[in-house]
């Protein structure tokens, strides 16, 4: 039996709604899968009632109580949260849900986790020192080399830098970081996605990939030397490509590597919004997440689309089963 931990995310956002919709959907696997929600009983019950959806789950105190497939809840923060009204309280709850889910997956009590959206503002207001899931997961799992990636049926994108201001991007792009992250991408595409010789397209930082050094020098001094070293080591990389045209060739490559967040995720979300999955490559466990945020503006209005969460759950279960099979 596969055990999938699900951290509720911000209980004031759309997470409770998409969770209830996803878990009662016919599109997720139910056989031989136990879903463990780290969250708030009151919030989930109220959401189920408001949506007129009957989500049946067992409230448990420990994972040792799980003996069969189904839905389970660890009730970790039992307060009432108002949809669309985030606060330090909802930020604190988000962190508690996440920390408990991560503790259990690190202790191998679950096989992987799906993390629902959190607010970077409110988790940091509550005292959390990380700006999001990815850096926290890497830190607590002692993972040095990791990559934030978003994947869908049409395109995969990995990022060299993630949630940092644009002004800080150039200083964070180094030859070593490019090499280490592309090595993670190459290995994980082979292991997780069964791509034998991944074709990896790397886009430049500057317009027109610097146009031969006329628009910046990062391509000549940093990116190209890194790619040359990777090629020498047998990794199938192409670039640096001009970002304004590279993504038109999404059928030609297994993954794109972008230098910063919006450079890579805007084209992916144009192609696959609500169908993409955020996956952290390089971690010692499976972690997926929806491709969107907390959606405070539509929280509590029965407008939230659970499609990306459904894809995230399906991807997590698929990758977990694959890993288990390989270890038999």
GROMACS .gro file of C-alpha atoms in nm:
model
  328
    1UNK     CA    1   0.000   0.000   0.000
    2UNK     CA    2   0.121   0.348  -0.091
    3UNK     CA    3   0.099   0.618   0.176
    4UNK     CA    4   0.077   0.975   0.044
    5UNK     CA    5   0.101   1.266   0.286
    6UNK     CA    6  -0.086   1.583   0.191
    7UNK     CA    7  -0.013   1.909   0.374
    8UNK     CA    8  -0.320   2.132   0.363
    9UNK     CA    9  -0.137   2.455   0.290
   10UNK     CA   10  -0.301   2.784   0.383
   11UNK     CA   11  -0.647   2.705   0.526
   12UNK     CA   12  -0.769   3.056   0.432
   13UNK     CA   13  -0.702   3.000   0.064
   14UNK     CA   14  -0.845   2.760  -0.193
   15UNK     CA   15  -0.652   2.460  -0.056
   16UNK     CA   16  -0.942   2.314   0.147
   17UNK     CA   17  -1.173   2.343  -0.156
   18UNK     CA   18  -0.940   2.183  -0.408
   19UNK     CA   19  -0.849   1.913  -0.156
   20UNK     CA   20  -1.211   1.810  -0.101
   21UNK     CA   21  -1.280   1.819  -0.475
   22UNK     CA   22  -0.967   1.623  -0.562
   23UNK     CA   23  -1.005   1.350  -0.302
   24UNK     CA   24  -1.364   1.283  -0.405
   25UNK     CA   25  -1.275   1.284  -0.773
   26UNK     CA   26  -1.281   0.966  -0.980
   27UNK     CA   27  -0.956   1.082  -1.142
   28UNK     CA   28  -0.724   0.984  -0.855
   29UNK     CA   29  -0.627   0.626  -0.766
   30UNK     CA   30  -0.808   0.482  -0.465
   31UNK     CA   31  -0.695   0.119  -0.470
   32UNK     CA   32  -0.395   0.042  -0.248
   33UNK     CA   33  -0.343   0.408  -0.162
   34UNK     CA   34  -0.382   0.573   0.178
   35UNK     CA   35  -0.402   0.953   0.172
   36UNK     CA   36  -0.302   1.123   0.496
   37UNK     CA   37  -0.406   1.488   0.525
   38UNK     CA   38  -0.208   1.707   0.764
   39UNK     CA   39  -0.459   1.978   0.838
   40UNK     CA   40  -0.760   2.109   1.025
   41UNK     CA   41  -1.069   1.896   1.085
   42UNK     CA   42  -1.300   2.196   1.129
   43UNK     CA   43  -1.181   2.356   0.806
   44UNK     CA   44  -1.224   2.042   0.597
   45UNK     CA   45  -1.566   1.956   0.744
   46UNK     CA   46  -1.692   2.310   0.689
   47UNK     CA   47  -1.559   2.312   0.333
   48UNK     CA   48  -1.720   1.977   0.258
   49UNK     CA   49  -2.052   2.103   0.393
   50UNK     CA   50  -2.034   2.430   0.197
   51UNK     CA   51  -1.958   2.239  -0.123
   52UNK     CA   52  -2.222   1.975  -0.047
   53UNK     CA   53  -1.956   1.708  -0.095
   54UNK     CA   54  -1.936   1.415   0.142
   55UNK     CA   55  -1.568   1.347   0.204
   56UNK     CA   56  -1.535   1.059   0.446
   57UNK     CA   57  -1.210   1.034   0.638
   58UNK     CA   58  -1.082   0.881   0.960
   59UNK     CA   59  -0.926   1.111   1.217
   60UNK     CA   60  -0.609   0.947   1.349
   61UNK     CA   61  -0.344   1.029   1.607
   62UNK     CA   62  -0.058   0.841   1.441
   63UNK     CA   63   0.016   0.672   1.111
   64UNK     CA   64   0.045   0.336   1.284
   65UNK     CA   65  -0.337   0.333   1.290
   66UNK     CA   66  -0.353   0.305   0.911
   67UNK     CA   67  -0.424  -0.053   0.805
   68UNK     CA   68  -0.597  -0.008   0.469
   69UNK     CA   69  -0.655   0.229   0.179
   70UNK     CA   70  -0.866   0.538   0.235
   71UNK     CA   71  -0.857   0.895   0.359
   72UNK     CA   72  -0.707   0.989   0.693
   73UNK     CA   73  -0.664   1.316   0.881
   74UNK     CA   74  -0.415   1.428   1.140
   75UNK     CA   75  -0.596   1.717   1.307
   76UNK     CA   76  -0.311   1.955   1.383
   77UNK     CA   77  -0.465   2.301   1.412
   78UNK     CA   78  -0.832   2.298   1.495
   79UNK     CA   79  -0.941   2.659   1.459
   80UNK     CA   80  -1.185   2.830   1.228
   81UNK     CA   81  -1.029   3.007   0.933
   82UNK     CA   82  -1.215   3.253   0.713
   83UNK     CA   83  -1.179   3.195   0.338
   84UNK     CA   84  -0.998   3.483   0.170
   85UNK     CA   85  -0.877   3.631   0.500
   86UNK     CA   86  -0.522   3.512   0.560
   87UNK     CA   87  -0.330   3.604   0.874
   88UNK     CA   88  -0.032   3.511   1.086
   89UNK     CA   89  -0.258   3.240   1.227
   90UNK     CA   90  -0.320   3.082   0.887
   91UNK     CA   91   0.050   3.118   0.808
   92UNK     CA   92   0.142   2.943   1.132
   93UNK     CA   93  -0.106   2.665   1.059
   94UNK     CA   94   0.044   2.621   0.711
   95UNK     CA   95   0.387   2.571   0.864
   96UNK     CA   96   0.263   2.320   1.122
   97UNK     CA   97   0.091   2.114   0.853
   98UNK     CA   98   0.404   2.118   0.637
   99UNK     CA   99   0.652   2.040   0.914
  100UNK     CA  100   0.455   1.738   1.031
  101UNK     CA  101   0.414   1.602   0.678
  102UNK     CA  102   0.786   1.643   0.613
  103UNK     CA  103   0.882   1.482   0.944
  104UNK     CA  104   0.683   1.171   0.859
  105UNK     CA  105   0.818   1.137   0.505
  106UNK     CA  106   1.175   1.181   0.632
  107UNK     CA  107   1.109   0.908   0.889
  108UNK     CA  108   0.970   0.689   0.608
  109UNK     CA  109   0.625   0.674   0.764
  110UNK     CA  110   0.487   0.797   0.432
  111UNK     CA  111   0.620   0.735   0.082
  112UNK     CA  112   0.593   1.090  -0.051
  113UNK     CA  113   0.413   1.419  -0.002
  114UNK     CA  114   0.187   1.654  -0.193
  115UNK     CA  115   0.206   2.011  -0.065
  116UNK     CA  116  -0.085   2.248  -0.116
  117UNK     CA  117  -0.029   2.622  -0.172
  118UNK     CA  118   0.108   2.843   0.104
  119UNK     CA  119   0.155   3.218   0.125
  120UNK     CA  120   0.518   3.323   0.138
  121UNK     CA  121   0.411   3.647   0.306
  122UNK     CA  122   0.210   3.486   0.583
  123UNK     CA  123   0.442   3.195   0.662
  124UNK     CA  124   0.728   3.443   0.702
  125UNK     CA  125   0.505   3.675   0.907
  126UNK     CA  126   0.447   3.378   1.138
  127UNK     CA  127   0.822   3.335   1.188
  128UNK     CA  128   0.911   3.078   0.919
  129UNK     CA  129   1.254   3.166   0.779
  130UNK     CA  130   1.206   3.017   0.432
  131UNK     CA  131   1.043   3.190   0.136
  132UNK     CA  132   0.865   2.877   0.022
  133UNK     CA  133   0.850   2.500   0.013
  134UNK     CA  134   1.150   2.417  -0.204
  135UNK     CA  135   1.437   2.564  -0.002
  136UNK     CA  136   1.286   2.436   0.322
  137UNK     CA  137   1.250   2.081   0.190
  138UNK     CA  138   1.608   2.082   0.066
  139UNK     CA  139   1.742   2.218   0.395
  140UNK     CA  140   1.565   1.978   0.630
  141UNK     CA  141   1.653   1.679   0.412
  142UNK     CA  142   2.019   1.789   0.384
  143UNK     CA  143   1.990   1.802   0.006
  144UNK     CA  144   2.264   2.013  -0.146
  145UNK     CA  145   2.175   1.985  -0.514
  146UNK     CA  146   1.808   2.022  -0.602
  147UNK     CA  147   1.593   2.177  -0.870
  148UNK     CA  148   1.248   2.332  -0.875
  149UNK     CA  149   1.077   2.197  -1.186
  150UNK     CA  150   0.731   2.214  -1.335
  151UNK     CA  151   0.614   1.940  -1.565
  152UNK     CA  152   0.313   1.872  -1.785
  153UNK     CA  153   0.243   1.656  -2.086
  154UNK     CA  154   0.365   1.920  -2.330
  155UNK     CA  155   0.666   2.068  -2.153
  156UNK     CA  156   0.905   2.039  -1.861
  157UNK     CA  157   1.095   2.333  -1.714
  158UNK     CA  158   1.371   2.338  -1.453
  159UNK     CA  159   1.496   2.654  -1.283
  160UNK     CA  160   1.846   2.770  -1.197
  161UNK     CA  161   1.713   3.034  -0.954
  162UNK     CA  162   1.370   3.034  -0.792
  163UNK     CA  163   1.198   3.283  -0.561
  164UNK     CA  164   1.441   3.572  -0.556
  165UNK     CA  165   1.414   3.932  -0.682
  166UNK     CA  166   1.508   3.987  -1.045
  167UNK     CA  167   1.788   4.222  -0.939
  168UNK     CA  168   1.956   3.934  -0.754
  169UNK     CA  169   1.936   3.680  -1.037
  170UNK     CA  170   2.267   3.756  -1.217
  171UNK     CA  171   2.473   3.718  -0.899
  172UNK     CA  172   2.315   3.378  -0.827
  173UNK     CA  173   2.393   3.234  -1.168
  174UNK     CA  174   2.730   3.063  -1.149
  175UNK     CA  175   2.907   2.798  -1.352
  176UNK     CA  176   2.892   2.559  -1.056
  177UNK     CA  177   2.520   2.609  -0.994
  178UNK     CA  178   2.436   2.550  -1.360
  179UNK     CA  179   2.645   2.234  -1.373
  180UNK     CA  180   2.513   2.089  -1.048
  181UNK     CA  181   2.147   2.159  -1.128
  182UNK     CA  182   2.165   2.025  -1.483
  183UNK     CA  183   2.330   1.708  -1.352
  184UNK     CA  184   2.034   1.667  -1.113
  185UNK     CA  185   1.791   1.724  -1.401
  186UNK     CA  186   1.969   1.473  -1.625
  187UNK     CA  187   1.975   1.207  -1.352
  188UNK     CA  188   1.615   1.260  -1.243
  189UNK     CA  189   1.475   1.254  -1.597
  190UNK     CA  190   1.642   0.918  -1.642
  191UNK     CA  191   1.533   0.777  -1.307
  192UNK     CA  192   1.186   0.924  -1.263
  193UNK     CA  193   1.068   0.964  -1.620
  194UNK     CA  194   1.257   0.682  -1.795
  195UNK     CA  195   1.414   0.919  -2.052
  196UNK     CA  196   1.734   0.741  -2.158
  197UNK     CA  197   1.930   1.036  -2.298
  198UNK     CA  198   1.746   1.355  -2.203
  199UNK     CA  199   1.772   1.646  -2.445
  200UNK     CA  200   1.814   1.956  -2.230
  201UNK     CA  201   1.766   2.304  -2.375
  202UNK     CA  202   1.925   2.584  -2.175
  203UNK     CA  203   1.808   2.940  -2.229
  204UNK     CA  204   2.026   3.244  -2.180
  205UNK     CA  205   1.985   3.511  -1.917
  206UNK     CA  206   1.996   3.816  -2.144
  207UNK     CA  207   1.783   3.911  -2.446
  208UNK     CA  208   1.891   3.712  -2.753
  209UNK     CA  209   2.123   3.513  -2.524
  210UNK     CA  210   2.341   3.828  -2.516
  211UNK     CA  211   2.380   3.845  -2.898
  212UNK     CA  212   2.744   3.744  -2.888
  213UNK     CA  213   2.825   3.951  -2.581
  214UNK     CA  214   2.663   4.273  -2.699
  215UNK     CA  215   2.384   4.250  -2.437
  216UNK     CA  216   2.556   4.128  -2.122
  217UNK     CA  217   2.835   3.880  -2.068
  218UNK     CA  218   2.683   3.599  -1.857
  219UNK     CA  219   2.634   3.374  -2.158
  220UNK     CA  220   2.999   3.398  -2.267
  221UNK     CA  221   3.162   3.397  -1.925
  222UNK     CA  222   2.935   3.164  -1.725
  223UNK     CA  223   2.664   2.974  -1.912
  224UNK     CA  224   2.857   2.856  -2.219
  225UNK     CA  225   3.159   2.730  -2.020
  226UNK     CA  226   2.921   2.538  -1.794
  227UNK     CA  227   2.744   2.378  -2.090
  228UNK     CA  228   3.075   2.290  -2.254
  229UNK     CA  229   3.183   2.105  -1.941
  230UNK     CA  230   2.852   1.920  -1.925
  231UNK     CA  231   2.888   1.817  -2.289
  232UNK     CA  232   3.235   1.684  -2.216
  233UNK     CA  233   3.079   1.469  -1.944
  234UNK     CA  234   2.827   1.325  -2.189
  235UNK     CA  235   2.518   1.525  -2.096
  236UNK     CA  236   2.300   1.621  -2.392
  237UNK     CA  237   2.266   1.998  -2.349
  238UNK     CA  238   2.191   2.263  -2.610
  239UNK     CA  239   2.233   2.638  -2.565
  240UNK     CA  240   2.236   2.900  -2.448
  241UNK     CA  241   1.925   2.970  -2.656
  242UNK     CA  242   1.741   3.298  -2.687
  243UNK     CA  243   1.447   3.273  -2.447
  244UNK     CA  244   1.207   3.466  -2.671
  245UNK     CA  245   1.211   3.190  -2.934
  246UNK     CA  246   1.340   2.880  -2.755
  247UNK     CA  247   1.007   2.774  -2.605
  248UNK     CA  248   0.846   2.754  -2.948
  249UNK     CA  249   1.055   2.439  -2.986
  250UNK     CA  250   0.895   2.262  -2.690
  251UNK     CA  251   0.843   1.950  -2.899
  252UNK     CA  252   1.216   1.923  -2.969
  253UNK     CA  253   1.344   1.891  -2.613
  254UNK     CA  254   1.271   1.685  -2.302
  255UNK     CA  255   1.315   1.983  -2.071
  256UNK     CA  256   1.405   2.351  -2.075
  257UNK     CA  257   1.635   2.501  -1.815
  258UNK     CA  258   1.553   2.864  -1.739
  259UNK     CA  259   1.772   3.110  -1.554
  260UNK     CA  260   1.492   3.257  -1.341
  261UNK     CA  261   1.137   3.189  -1.229
  262UNK     CA  262   0.915   3.383  -1.470
  263UNK     CA  263   1.139   3.319  -1.770
  264UNK     CA  264   1.054   2.949  -1.756
  265UNK     CA  265   0.714   2.937  -1.592
  266UNK     CA  266   0.529   3.190  -1.807
  267UNK     CA  267   0.557   2.979  -2.124
  268UNK     CA  268   0.483   2.657  -1.936
  269UNK     CA  269   0.172   2.798  -1.773
  270UNK     CA  270   0.053   2.939  -2.104
  271UNK     CA  271   0.063   2.586  -2.242
  272UNK     CA  272  -0.043   2.388  -1.937
  273UNK     CA  273  -0.201   2.604  -1.666
  274UNK     CA  274  -0.407   2.392  -1.424
  275UNK     CA  275  -0.247   2.080  -1.569
  276UNK     CA  276   0.113   2.132  -1.457
  277UNK     CA  277   0.280   1.981  -1.151
  278UNK     CA  278   0.553   2.135  -0.939
  279UNK     CA  279   0.809   1.868  -0.849
  280UNK     CA  280   1.130   1.913  -0.653
  281UNK     CA  281   1.404   1.714  -0.822
  282UNK     CA  282   1.693   1.583  -0.615
  283UNK     CA  283   1.513   1.522  -0.285
  284UNK     CA  284   1.538   1.182  -0.114
  285UNK     CA  285   1.159   1.153  -0.131
  286UNK     CA  286   0.883   1.231  -0.380
  287UNK     CA  287   0.731   1.577  -0.349
  288UNK     CA  288   0.475   1.733  -0.582
  289UNK     CA  289   0.254   2.040  -0.565
  290UNK     CA  290  -0.006   2.226  -0.776
  291UNK     CA  291   0.114   2.490  -1.021
  292UNK     CA  292  -0.075   2.780  -0.859
  293UNK     CA  293  -0.099   2.981  -0.541
  294UNK     CA  294  -0.341   3.032  -0.256
  295UNK     CA  295  -0.616   3.200  -0.460
  296UNK     CA  296  -0.744   3.417  -0.177
  297UNK     CA  297  -0.960   3.617  -0.418
  298UNK     CA  298  -1.177   3.314  -0.500
  299UNK     CA  299  -1.150   3.125  -0.171
  300UNK     CA  300  -1.485   3.006  -0.036
  301UNK     CA  301  -1.668   3.077  -0.363
  302UNK     CA  302  -1.668   2.727  -0.515
  303UNK     CA  303  -1.468   2.856  -0.812
  304UNK     CA  304  -1.136   2.679  -0.756
  305UNK     CA  305  -1.030   2.421  -1.013
  306UNK     CA  306  -0.871   2.107  -0.857
  307UNK     CA  307  -0.713   1.987  -1.184
  308UNK     CA  308  -0.353   2.071  -1.095
  309UNK     CA  309  -0.387   1.909  -0.753
  310UNK     CA  310  -0.533   1.598  -0.916
  311UNK     CA  311  -0.234   1.589  -1.153
  312UNK     CA  312   0.000   1.638  -0.855
  313UNK     CA  313  -0.156   1.349  -0.665
  314UNK     CA  314  -0.148   1.122  -0.969
  315UNK     CA  315   0.215   1.210  -1.038
  316UNK     CA  316   0.316   1.146  -0.677
  317UNK     CA  317   0.143   0.807  -0.670
  318UNK     CA  318   0.294   0.708  -1.004
  319UNK     CA  319   0.648   0.803  -0.902
  320UNK     CA  320   0.613   0.638  -0.560
  321UNK     CA  321   0.493   0.312  -0.714
  322UNK     CA  322   0.776   0.324  -0.966
  323UNK     CA  323   1.032   0.374  -0.690
  324UNK     CA  324   0.885   0.092  -0.481
  325UNK     CA  325   0.888  -0.144  -0.778
  326UNK     CA  326   1.253  -0.065  -0.854
  327UNK     CA  327   1.352  -0.136  -0.493
  328UNK     CA  328   1.188  -0.481  -0.482
   0.00000   0.00000   0.00000
